[in-house]
Amino acid sequence: MNQYKTHLMVGIISIAAAVILIIVAGKQFRQMHHDEPLFPSQFLTRTIPLSEFNKNLQDTPGDATIYCFEGNEPGGNVLIVGGTHPNEAAGFITAYLIIENLRVQQGTVYVLPRANHSAFTHNDPQEGHPQFFTIVGKTGERRFRYGSRNTNQVDQWPDPEIYLHFPSNQKLAGNETRNLNRAYPGKINGTLTERVAYAIVNFINTEHIDLAFDLHEAAPEYPVVNAIVSAGRSQELASEANIELQFEDLYYSIEPSPYNFHGLSHREWADFTGTYPILLETANPMQGRLRGKSAASLIMTGLDPMYLKAAKLGVLKVPYDNAGIPLNLRVGRHVAAIAKIVDVFSRNYPEHAIIVSGLPTHDDLITLGLGRYF
Ligand SMILES: [Zn+2]
């Protein structure tokens, strides 16, 4: 009888512990489904749901908000896409910063900060990634989600053994079927990721976007970092902007979009729309295979002792020292490159000029920090 009571007690305690764990974990998972509030600048003129460009996205976790800033003077149209990969903080934080600070005098700027909206709703716990990180802004702490590279499997499942890209039939690993930056030009009634890609391409065509940016980050040992990636028609523009950035002591490598690698934004936006596509890449140790502890602070500081060792061994593609590669510097590189490329484009195509203000320079972000702009 005593043994029976002991077993019963162990059973009850185990079930109670499991219920507590489920409640705590469930609460944490739920929080990932809430979009953090953004506070657009007073010059926001309207927002548009992405699903307006593919009705098959309506009422799905793939729908997202496009923030639109229209200047008083007519001019060109720019699209800035962040959050293609929500584990690349500088990509979407740059988009958030632009939304909260931008003023457009001439032309129109559209910002899509959570391009893969579903991928913000989960993260990669097997990578030891945190769910959130914090920026101390003007009115206190602001918490941002740190998502995953790919669409949430709750929203798109199961992965095929082999991902066949539409329409090229290029073969990739099955999980790449949930990677937005392998899904372009997309498919109107395809997987959730293909439907998002289709909506973005349709948006670029419908709104006659002249210049389109896709903001990313990658591991410091990856060959394409601190880079401006451009497809054929945008190569001259990228090169001209790069020379002028060098005069400001900002160094980027110019990378051409590969012709035979399908699904990438710069490749397919060039082939399926009339826009000038640009992809920007910064170096982020949190995404690297060589990193040590994956604390939320690493997203902010970019300082990792294992990467210091790697730098000494000469295996990194970027300069790296005790200063790390902090988020304000990575965002500064994105903002500086966007501003310069928009400037050069406006000079070369005055009838499609875009004139903006309100954004910090690279140096502003280094000296004043990110929090000054949030
Ligand atoms: Zn990326």
Coordinates of N, CA, C and O in Angstrom, one line a residue, residues 14 24 33 61 104 122 132 178 185 200 247 290 294 308 312 330-331 349 373:
S14 N 5.1 14.4 -11.1 CA 5.6 14.4 -12.5 C 4.6 15.1 -13.4 O 5.0 16.0 -14.2
V24 N 4.8 27.3 -18.9 CA 5.9 28.3 -19.1 C 6.3 28.3 -20.5 O 6.5 29.4 -21.2
H33 N 4.6 35.0 -31.2 CA 3.5 35.2 -32.2 C 3.0 36.7 -32.2 O 2.2 37.0 -33.0
P61 N -0.4 33.4 -41.7 CA 0.8 34.0 -41.0 C 1.8 34.5 -41.9 O 2.8 35.2 -41.5
V104 N 10.3 61.5 -46.3 CA 10.5 61.5 -47.7 C 10.1 62.8 -48.3 O 8.9 63.2 -48.1
H122 N 9.1 31.8 -34.7 CA 9.8 30.7 -34.0 C 11.3 31.0 -34.1 O 11.7 31.9 -34.9
F132 N 14.7 36.5 -27.8 CA 14.5 38.0 -27.8 C 15.9 38.7 -27.5 O 16.8 38.1 -26.9
R178 N 11.5 26.3 -47.2 CA 10.9 27.3 -46.3 C 11.8 28.6 -46.3 O 11.6 29.4 -45.4
P185 N 10.8 33.5 -58.1 CA 9.8 34.6 -58.1 C 8.5 34.2 -57.4 O 7.6 35.0 -57.4
I200 N 5.7 39.6 -53.2 CA 6.7 40.7 -53.2 C 7.0 41.0 -54.7 O 7.2 42.2 -55.0
F247 N 35.4 56.7 -50.2 CA 35.8 58.0 -49.9 C 35.4 58.4 -48.4 O 36.0 59.3 -47.8
L290 N 31.7 29.2 -35.8 CA 32.8 29.2 -35.0 C 32.6 29.8 -33.6 O 33.4 29.8 -32.8
S294 N 25.9 31.5 -27.2 CA 25.0 32.3 -28.1 C 24.0 33.1 -27.2 O 22.8 33.0 -27.3
L308 N 37.7 35.9 -32.0 CA 39.0 36.6 -31.9 C 40.1 35.6 -32.2 O 41.0 36.0 -32.9
K312 N 42.8 35.6 -35.5 CA 44.2 35.5 -35.4 C 44.7 34.4 -36.3 O 45.8 34.5 -36.9
R330 N 26.7 47.4 -37.7 CA 26.1 46.6 -38.8 C 24.9 47.4 -39.4 O 24.8 47.5 -40.7
V331 N 24.1 48.0 -38.6 CA 22.9 48.8 -39.1 C 23.5 50.0 -39.8 O 23.0 50.4 -40.8
Y349 N 19.2 59.1 -62.5 CA 17.9 59.1 -63.1 C 17.0 60.2 -62.5 O 16.2 59.9 -61.7
Y373 N 17.7 56.3 -31.8 CA 16.8 56.3 -33.0 C 15.6 55.3 -32.8 O 14.8 55.1 -33.7

